[in-house]
């Protein structure tokens, strides 16, 4: 049903500036000059920090995050350092006598110019990553995702597989105010679903995200995808998971009372396993059809 | 001419009227300022109590106290009340009290309208708060009121829309009054560039208010007609777009956040020179920086919408323009730094709050800058990282700015010094708890906790516990603030001199403390 | 001259603002309840409107009386003027929100629904077959088939009326300054009569739209933007015309001097503002 990549519609979709080449040199330079401290503290699984994720882009996003974080830290050290020095040295109780100067054009020009330079250095790699995030051409698999209050619907394009995905039973039983169940005893409390989205490892998966009622947002941190599901419009996103595994996320746009209860689980499997999954879905469908 | 002999004709009395009528009918800028400030403090406590409901529920995973519907109502009402009921009116109150004094004017330019601007507020918030008791509960779609969700609000919906209209009318009238006062009521010799920074930042703020409050009014009006009159502004089937609301809302919303911080910049720019005993560094560049911030604030709005599926060019534009705002803001920070440099500092409570402002607002600014990086914002958006960002700029930013102002000018208002020891305790308690509350939220957000959820996965338990303890501590500390204010307002304390502080600059320190009911009936002469 | 020139003017307290707040409270609570389906709400609303009218009359009455007795010095006069400028600026921004919606719909959302920019799949999978066009009531043809409002005929006549009224009010202003009270009265009357005839025409146009063209508020985004923009504009014309009428009565009573006539000028500015909004409307709503 989907048109091919050579479809003229693509020219609409991806005008020239979207397809421009990358600037890896500049990016690397920035990373090297400003991220010197970066490598030593790169705890991927630190619960304090953003995840590195399992896609190239999630890793890139993570690096970008660390880069700006360290830039901010560096500026903070300088700014707060000077202020603290001043607070310690220039206090009345130590007998400091106030100077009377009230401007200095050179200083003012410098502290306007330096931030501009820093910002430009940050903007370049950010823009590059942004361009790549938006480039969902040539997918191996396309899934249409529809948000509902309060569940997700997945439809694999051209595969005749579709299903709803809702909060897992155990979490659902435990979440009530007077459930009497200790939520710590529930595995992956609020982060588990009955039917995960299954995709093959290494494949470029394009997501077409929309909603049936209010705005939701489909977010899986390890895939570095967060895209709003807007009723009446389809948004695009894509990922290529490098490692198989189970990746969890949540709806990230307030969508009513059960906004906190519509998690997302993506199961990345080996390609053969994926084929088996599709086949079993077809069998199941046939079984249900004949049973009726 | 014989102006002195006729003075009685201009206003019937020199003192305030008696009883309740004084407050209902007053046209006096000080009375109205007081009304605004009391109203704001009340709203801060109401909004804060709602924050405590939120924090109590989030203290541990699992639902303990409230239902998800009610939780969302609390989030929504907390934000609306804090933003429109606590922070904005507090700044308008400060403007009312101080601007006429600082520019050597007699009163606000349009005193009767001034009274009305205030008396619309209790009506607006009365209506808003009454929705808590309505069928379907209070609005629960977030303070951002995104459709289609907000259209699912029950009976509260039209009340929400109209209370926002009323807040808008009040703010616009207040802002008009402030602009006209500043432009037209200055004492002879008070040229624009001689004006104190607080007056300057308010001039710019008032301009922002007049420019964006009507846009918000327009946005909620479209919500109303979509709901009741069949229009399709936010309905794709009719050719509209739910995202269009977000654009219009944030066209208002982003300048709005600067509306909440610029007057605080002004306050800090008054306080730091006083306690550093050194003139403000770079007065004129401060003015230009504030103006640039205001200008840029109109072209960055879609940084709140990096995940809505904007075309790439749009994302890049809004990313770059947002990052630019760090430059003028940096100029302000550096100027404050240079003001303190080689000063002779002392650390009374107003100065302490200003310093905390300086440090913590900057931290909030840094996280803002991180959010501005569009690809990274894909991960941050709608998580507690954002909540951490904006509470850092709003609580130790705007709210500390207000508190600093309150301590700084309290002696001028009441005629007595506040209790310095209690003030310091209040400061340290607030400063410690505010960090305990909001710093862990950065980690929560980065680790993947979405905002606006009543319950969360167990891995987030520890930091949430910390934040909740911090919030309760911060709340309790504010009771001390109220005690200190009441004590001073009742005249309990050391009598304040006219100058109050060591050689402060500004006309407000040339009149006695407490300031007379009518400050300048004849224009003062401006020295320097 | 006023004896108050070198001193600040400080008015005494007033009960009108609080009356206004009560009026607003009743008005808003009334409308809200009415919209929620409570008939009683309507009567509360009318009560609120009544109080608002009383308040406005009383408040302006006081101000006019004070102005006539020479209590205001030139500083007060300037305050009023500046207040009016900024009020008009706020009105401009209010209209900007709706114009923004119009431009957004025409240049963004409707083309996107038709597959433009990064919305190729929006069109393909959700609204297949919909082609972007203007005017439109969207891919869901909300409100059913309708006829758009063309630029000629009534709207053109209305443009002429408003432009003419802009001329008459200027002539009246000159007459006021040059002490031709007779000319002033005639041209001011002409202005508000033109204003009311504009409103009449507009009402007629709406009736046409509803009864014969199936063009309603519910006609998708075209109907929404059309009626919201022209509707709010029409409301402003009505208010402006009423204000002009009041000014006319004041002129008849002998108010205003060639030097001092802020009330007149404020209304004239307002009238020009309404005029400019109409020109934008005419271009972007009716014509292009
Ligand atoms: C007082 C309020 C206030 C202030 C001042 C700011 C200031 C800033 N904000 Fe913030 N913001 C909010 C209130 C505020 N914000 C609120 C309420 C929200 C959430 C709304 C909601 O969704 O409910 C929000 C959300 C928000 C987002 C959206 C996040 C999301 O939802 O995904 C973004 C993204 O760009 C952002 C950016 C910024 C930036 C770049 C600044 C800048 O102005 C900061 C500039 C300051 C500095 C950078 C520090 C000082 C500078 C220096 C020391 C100079 C050198 C520095 C460098 C060169 C880096 N803010
Ligand atoms: C100026 C604005 C402002 C201010 C001052 C605050 C102040 C506080 N906020 Fe607020 N907040 C917002 C603006 C503000 N907030 C906005 C815009 C949102 C987004 C809403 C949305 O998503 O739509 C938000 C959302 C928000 C959330 C996220 C909710 C969610 O996503 O579900 C949380 C959670 O912790 C929170 C907490 C707090 C706390 C603990 C304070 C504290 O600083 C409050 C301190 C005050 C008190 C505590 C009251 C004083 C004391 C008493 C009442 C005495 C009694 C005390 C005891 C018995 C302990 N806020
Ligand atoms: Cu779906 Cu939030
Ligand atoms: Cu913003």
XYZ file of N, CA, C and O in Angstrom, chain A residues 153-260:
432
model
N -2.181 1.224 19.491
C -2.520 0.272 18.452
C -1.386 0.253 17.443
O -0.896 1.304 17.036
N -0.930 -0.972 17.092
C 0.166 -1.082 16.138
C -0.328 -1.806 14.894
O -0.992 -2.835 14.997
N -0.013 -1.266 13.723
C -0.363 -1.936 12.473
C 0.877 -1.986 11.592
O 1.428 -0.950 11.224
N 1.333 -3.206 11.292
C 2.513 -3.373 10.440
C 2.074 -3.222 9.004
O 1.252 -3.994 8.506
N 2.630 -2.243 8.310
C 2.206 -1.995 6.942
C 2.620 -3.132 6.028
O 3.770 -3.576 6.042
N 1.654 -3.614 5.236
C 1.943 -4.632 4.237
C 2.186 -6.005 4.829
O 2.601 -6.930 4.135
N 1.956 -6.173 6.135
C 2.212 -7.477 6.737
C 0.929 -8.092 7.283
O 0.922 -9.199 7.809
N -0.129 -7.303 7.218
C -1.399 -7.805 7.709
C -1.330 -8.243 9.177
O -1.860 -9.284 9.545
N -0.591 -7.472 9.941
C -0.527 -7.752 11.381
C -0.899 -6.474 12.111
O -0.351 -5.417 11.816
N -1.841 -6.574 13.024
C -2.152 -5.408 13.849
C -2.742 -5.848 15.166
O -3.364 -6.908 15.247
N -2.513 -5.032 16.186
C -3.052 -5.376 17.509
C -2.971 -4.170 18.436
O -2.290 -3.199 18.154
N -3.716 -4.276 19.547
C -3.658 -3.258 20.595
C -2.655 -3.679 21.642
O -2.405 -4.869 21.834
N -2.129 -2.693 22.322
C -1.155 -2.972 23.366
C -1.553 -2.171 24.600
O -1.612 -0.947 24.558
N -1.856 -2.873 25.692
C -2.315 -2.166 26.893
C -1.481 -2.558 28.105
O -0.715 -3.507 28.061
N -1.680 -1.819 29.173
C -0.959 -2.053 30.424
C -1.115 -3.514 30.848
O -2.207 -4.082 30.808
N 0.009 -4.102 31.281
C -0.018 -5.515 31.671
C -0.912 -5.743 32.894
O -1.062 -4.858 33.735
N -1.479 -6.935 32.945
C -2.402 -7.327 34.010
C -1.860 -7.038 35.402
O -2.528 -6.404 36.236
N -0.635 -7.503 35.675
C -0.106 -7.414 37.045
C -0.041 -5.955 37.502
O -0.426 -5.624 38.620
N 0.451 -5.091 36.599
C 0.517 -3.682 36.957
C -0.877 -3.123 37.153
O -1.134 -2.361 38.094
N -1.770 -3.512 36.273
C -3.117 -2.969 36.334
C -3.800 -3.354 37.638
O -4.499 -2.548 38.248
N -3.558 -4.589 38.070
C -4.176 -5.012 39.320
C -3.606 -4.246 40.507
O -4.299 -3.991 41.481
N -2.349 -3.895 40.406
C -1.680 -3.283 41.561
C -1.875 -1.773 41.630
O -1.655 -1.165 42.673
N -2.301 -1.158 40.535
C -2.230 0.294 40.492
C -3.336 1.004 41.251
O -3.207 2.188 41.567
N -4.434 0.328 41.535
C -5.566 0.980 42.200
C -5.174 1.521 43.557
O -4.211 1.063 44.172
N -5.958 2.477 44.045
C -5.615 3.124 45.301
C -5.648 2.124 46.451
O -4.821 2.168 47.349
N -6.621 1.238 46.416
C -6.734 0.290 47.532
C -6.509 -1.128 47.054
O -7.196 -2.065 47.485
N -5.553 -1.290 46.156
C -5.356 -2.616 45.573
C -4.824 -3.609 46.590
O -5.023 -4.811 46.463
N -4.136 -3.111 47.589
C -3.568 -4.006 48.574
C -2.349 -4.757 48.074
O -1.810 -5.615 48.776
N -1.901 -4.450 46.882
C -0.718 -5.126 46.349
C 0.482 -4.206 46.480
O 0.398 -3.017 46.153
N 1.578 -4.735 46.976
C 2.797 -3.932 47.075
C 3.389 -3.759 45.681
O 3.779 -4.738 45.037
N 3.461 -2.514 45.242
C 3.898 -2.302 43.866
C 5.357 -2.715 43.661
O 5.773 -3.004 42.547
N 6.108 -2.770 44.739
C 7.502 -3.196 44.587
C 7.599 -4.677 44.221
O 8.621 -5.142 43.740
N 6.513 -5.409 44.468
C 6.543 -6.831 44.156
C 6.179 -7.109 42.696
O 6.252 -8.244 42.242
N 5.778 -6.060 41.982
C 5.390 -6.261 40.587
C 6.591 -5.976 39.695
O 7.199 -4.910 39.787
N 6.915 -6.920 38.836
C 8.030 -6.692 37.922
C 7.673 -5.596 36.934
O 6.579 -5.581 36.378
N 8.603 -4.692 36.703
C 8.385 -3.614 35.747
C 7.044 -2.926 35.955
O 6.280 -2.730 35.014
N 6.810 -2.570 37.204
C 5.539 -1.935 37.540
C 5.271 -0.740 36.617
O 6.120 0.146 36.474
N 4.127 -0.747 35.983
C 3.667 0.308 35.068
C 4.467 0.407 33.772
O 4.233 1.296 32.974
N 5.427 -0.486 33.599
C 6.217 -0.410 32.373
C 6.081 -1.676 31.533
O 6.908 -1.942 30.676
N 5.034 -2.437 31.777
C 4.863 -3.676 31.040
C 3.521 -3.661 30.308
O 2.572 -3.062 30.790
N 3.484 -4.315 29.146
C 2.234 -4.356 28.386
C 1.849 -5.792 28.092
O 2.657 -6.711 28.251
N 0.610 -5.972 27.649
C 0.199 -7.329 27.286
C 0.856 -7.778 25.984
O 1.315 -8.904 25.860
N 0.923 -6.885 24.988
C 1.501 -7.303 23.715
C 2.499 -6.266 23.246
O 2.123 -5.176 22.824
N 3.777 -6.579 23.293
C 4.781 -5.601 22.864
C 4.821 -5.461 21.350
O 4.347 -6.332 20.612
N 5.388 -4.362 20.933
C 5.689 -4.182 19.516
C 6.949 -4.992 19.220
O 7.963 -4.813 19.882
N 6.866 -5.899 18.249
C 8.023 -6.733 17.929
C 8.634 -6.246 16.621
O 7.923 -6.068 15.636
N 9.935 -6.006 16.640
C 10.602 -5.571 15.406
C 11.927 -6.304 15.258
O 12.521 -6.728 16.244
N 12.405 -6.435 14.030
C 13.674 -7.136 13.821
C 14.868 -6.243 14.123
O 14.835 -5.039 13.870
N 15.920 -6.856 14.658
C 17.155 -6.137 14.912
C 17.797 -5.737 13.589
O 17.683 -6.437 12.593
N 18.428 -4.582 13.577
C 19.165 -4.160 12.398
C 18.307 -3.589 11.286
O 18.824 -3.060 10.313
N 17.004 -3.688 11.397
C 16.148 -3.171 10.336
C 15.835 -1.701 10.614
O 15.697 -1.291 11.769
N 15.707 -0.929 9.566
C 15.282 0.456 9.746
C 13.761 0.463 9.833
O 13.066 0.130 8.872
N 13.270 0.807 10.998
C 11.825 0.782 11.216
C 11.292 2.196 11.177
O 11.765 3.068 11.905
N 10.326 2.417 10.305
C 9.703 3.730 10.259
C 8.381 3.672 11.002
O 7.585 2.754 10.799
N 8.161 4.681 11.856
C 6.914 4.738 12.608
C 6.075 5.878 12.065
O 6.579 6.982 11.858
N 4.821 5.599 11.832
C 3.886 6.657 11.439
C 2.916 6.782 12.592
O 2.140 5.868 12.866
N 2.990 7.916 13.285
C 2.321 8.010 14.581
C 1.143 8.971 14.505
O 1.281 10.109 14.047
N 0.008 8.502 14.974
C -1.162 9.372 15.000
C -2.005 8.998 16.209
O -1.617 8.167 17.012
N -3.141 9.664 16.334
C -3.978 9.395 17.490
C -5.430 9.346 17.071
O -5.829 9.921 16.065
N -6.175 8.667 17.891
C -7.594 8.548 17.605
C -8.423 9.545 18.403
O -9.567 9.791 18.084
N -7.856 10.100 19.467
C -8.661 11.000 20.294
C -7.900 12.276 20.665
O -8.013 13.272 19.993
N -7.092 12.214 21.719
C -6.363 13.410 22.140
C -4.893 13.226 21.771
O -4.513 12.190 21.243
N -4.094 14.231 22.073
C -2.680 14.117 21.749
C -1.984 13.183 22.749
O -2.144 13.320 23.955
N -1.268 12.202 22.241
C -0.397 11.362 23.058
C 1.019 11.561 22.530
O 1.233 12.283 21.567
N 1.981 10.902 23.158
C 3.319 10.927 22.583
C 3.966 9.572 22.808
O 3.906 9.015 23.904
N 4.556 9.048 21.743
C 5.161 7.720 21.800
C 6.620 7.872 22.125
O 7.381 8.465 21.368
N 7.019 7.359 23.284
C 8.390 7.613 23.731
C 9.056 6.338 24.234
O 8.569 5.697 25.167
N 10.187 5.999 23.624
C 11.030 4.938 24.144
C 12.443 5.503 24.266
O 13.108 5.736 23.269
N 12.896 5.759 25.498
C 14.191 6.424 25.675
C 15.336 5.704 24.963
O 16.172 6.349 24.338
N 15.384 4.387 25.042
C 16.539 3.686 24.470
C 16.564 3.763 22.948
O 17.593 3.475 22.338
N 15.459 4.117 22.355
C 15.446 4.283 20.908
C 15.553 5.768 20.534
O 15.564 6.123 19.362
N 15.593 6.624 21.549
C 15.650 8.069 21.330
C 14.532 8.561 20.426
O 14.745 9.399 19.556
N 13.360 8.002 20.626
C 12.218 8.489 19.864
C 11.172 9.022 20.809
O 10.774 8.342 21.755
N 10.777 10.262 20.566
C 9.587 10.771 21.225
C 8.857 11.589 20.180
O 9.392 12.552 19.642
N 7.671 11.155 19.844
C 6.943 11.855 18.802
C 5.487 11.959 19.219
O 4.900 10.987 19.692
N 4.925 13.136 19.040
C 3.529 13.313 19.430
C 2.603 12.595 18.472
O 2.835 12.554 17.270
N 1.552 12.041 19.035
C 0.498 11.436 18.245
C -0.647 12.435 18.205
O -1.335 12.631 19.190
N -0.783 13.097 17.077
C -1.755 14.177 16.953
C -2.937 13.697 16.141
O -2.745 13.210 15.021
N -4.147 13.794 16.656
C -5.285 13.310 15.881
C -5.415 14.058 14.558
O -5.369 15.275 14.516
N -5.541 13.307 13.491
C -5.732 13.927 12.184
C -4.449 14.151 11.413
O -4.483 14.521 10.251
N -3.328 13.957 12.048
C -2.050 14.117 11.361
C -1.176 12.894 11.659
O -1.321 12.268 12.701
N -0.275 12.575 10.729
C 0.648 11.464 10.935
C 2.055 12.020 11.068
O 2.523 12.719 10.178
N 2.707 11.710 12.162
C 4.097 12.119 12.310
C 5.015 10.947 12.030
O 4.661 9.802 12.298
N 6.193 11.271 11.523
C 7.136 10.204 11.202
C 8.283 10.166 12.185
O 8.732 11.199 12.668
N 8.746 8.951 12.448
C 9.968 8.782 13.240
C 10.582 7.479 12.780
O 9.932 6.696 12.082
N 11.831 7.258 13.139
C 12.440 6.003 12.728
C 13.537 5.609 13.705
O 14.048 6.430 14.448
N 13.857 4.294 13.678
C 14.992 3.833 14.470
C 15.538 2.564 13.837
O 14.874 1.883 13.051
N 16.771 2.271 14.178
C 17.379 1.015 13.774
C 18.089 0.495 15.009
O 19.122 1.009 15.407
N 17.478 -0.521 15.641
C 18.040 -1.029 16.896
C 19.200 -1.955 16.592
O 19.077 -2.863 15.779
N 20.324 -1.701 17.268
C 21.511 -2.502 16.999
C 21.582 -3.751 17.868
O 22.325 -4.674 17.575
N 20.857 -3.716 18.987
C 20.916 -4.866 19.893
C 19.517 -5.387 20.128
O 18.587 -4.608 20.277
N 19.394 -6.705 20.203
C 18.064 -7.208 20.529
C 17.848 -7.063 22.031
O 18.799 -6.979 22.812
N 16.593 -7.027 22.406
C 16.279 -6.827 23.813
C 14.890 -6.236 23.963
O 14.177 -6.047 22.980
N 14.518 -5.948 25.192
C 13.204 -5.373 25.460
C 13.396 -3.940 25.925
O 14.133 -3.683 26.871
N 12.758 -3.010 25.248
C 12.935 -1.595 25.567
C 11.608 -0.984 25.957
O 10.604 -1.168 25.280
N 11.644 -0.266 27.072
C 10.388 0.226 27.634
C 10.267 1.734 27.554
O 11.273 2.446 27.621
N 9.050 2.182 27.450
C 8.805 3.618 27.430
C 7.397 3.909 27.886
O 6.676 3.009 28.338
N 7.027 5.177 27.805
C 5.696 5.565 28.271
C 5.109 6.634 27.368
O 5.841 7.314 26.645
N 3.800 6.800 27.486
C 3.160 7.927 26.811
C 3.702 9.200 27.444
O 3.796 9.305 28.661
N 4.079 10.150 26.611
C 4.738 11.334 27.150
C 3.974 12.620 26.853
O 4.578 13.684 26.750
N 2.675 12.539 26.670
C 1.915 13.777 26.561
C 0.630 13.562 27.334
O -0.055 12.555 27.138
N 0.347 14.498 28.227
C -0.834 14.358 29.075
C -2.055 14.043 28.209
O -2.362 14.770 27.268
N -2.721 12.928 28.530
C -3.830 12.517 27.679
C -5.045 12.103 28.497
O -5.862 11.319 28.053
N -5.116 12.621 29.734
C -6.288 12.298 30.525
C -5.922 11.484 31.743
O -4.751 11.377 32.096
N -6.927 10.891 32.368
C -6.675 10.334 33.697
C -5.685 9.184 33.688
O -4.924 9.025 34.628
N -5.674 8.369 32.650
C -4.773 7.232 32.663
C -3.504 7.455 31.832
O -2.892 6.510 31.353
N -3.142 8.724 31.714
C -1.915 9.066 30.993
C -0.702 8.312 31.551
O 0.198 7.925 30.814
N -0.700 8.098 32.833
C 0.432 7.404 33.441
C 0.380 5.902 33.262
O 1.262 5.189 33.727
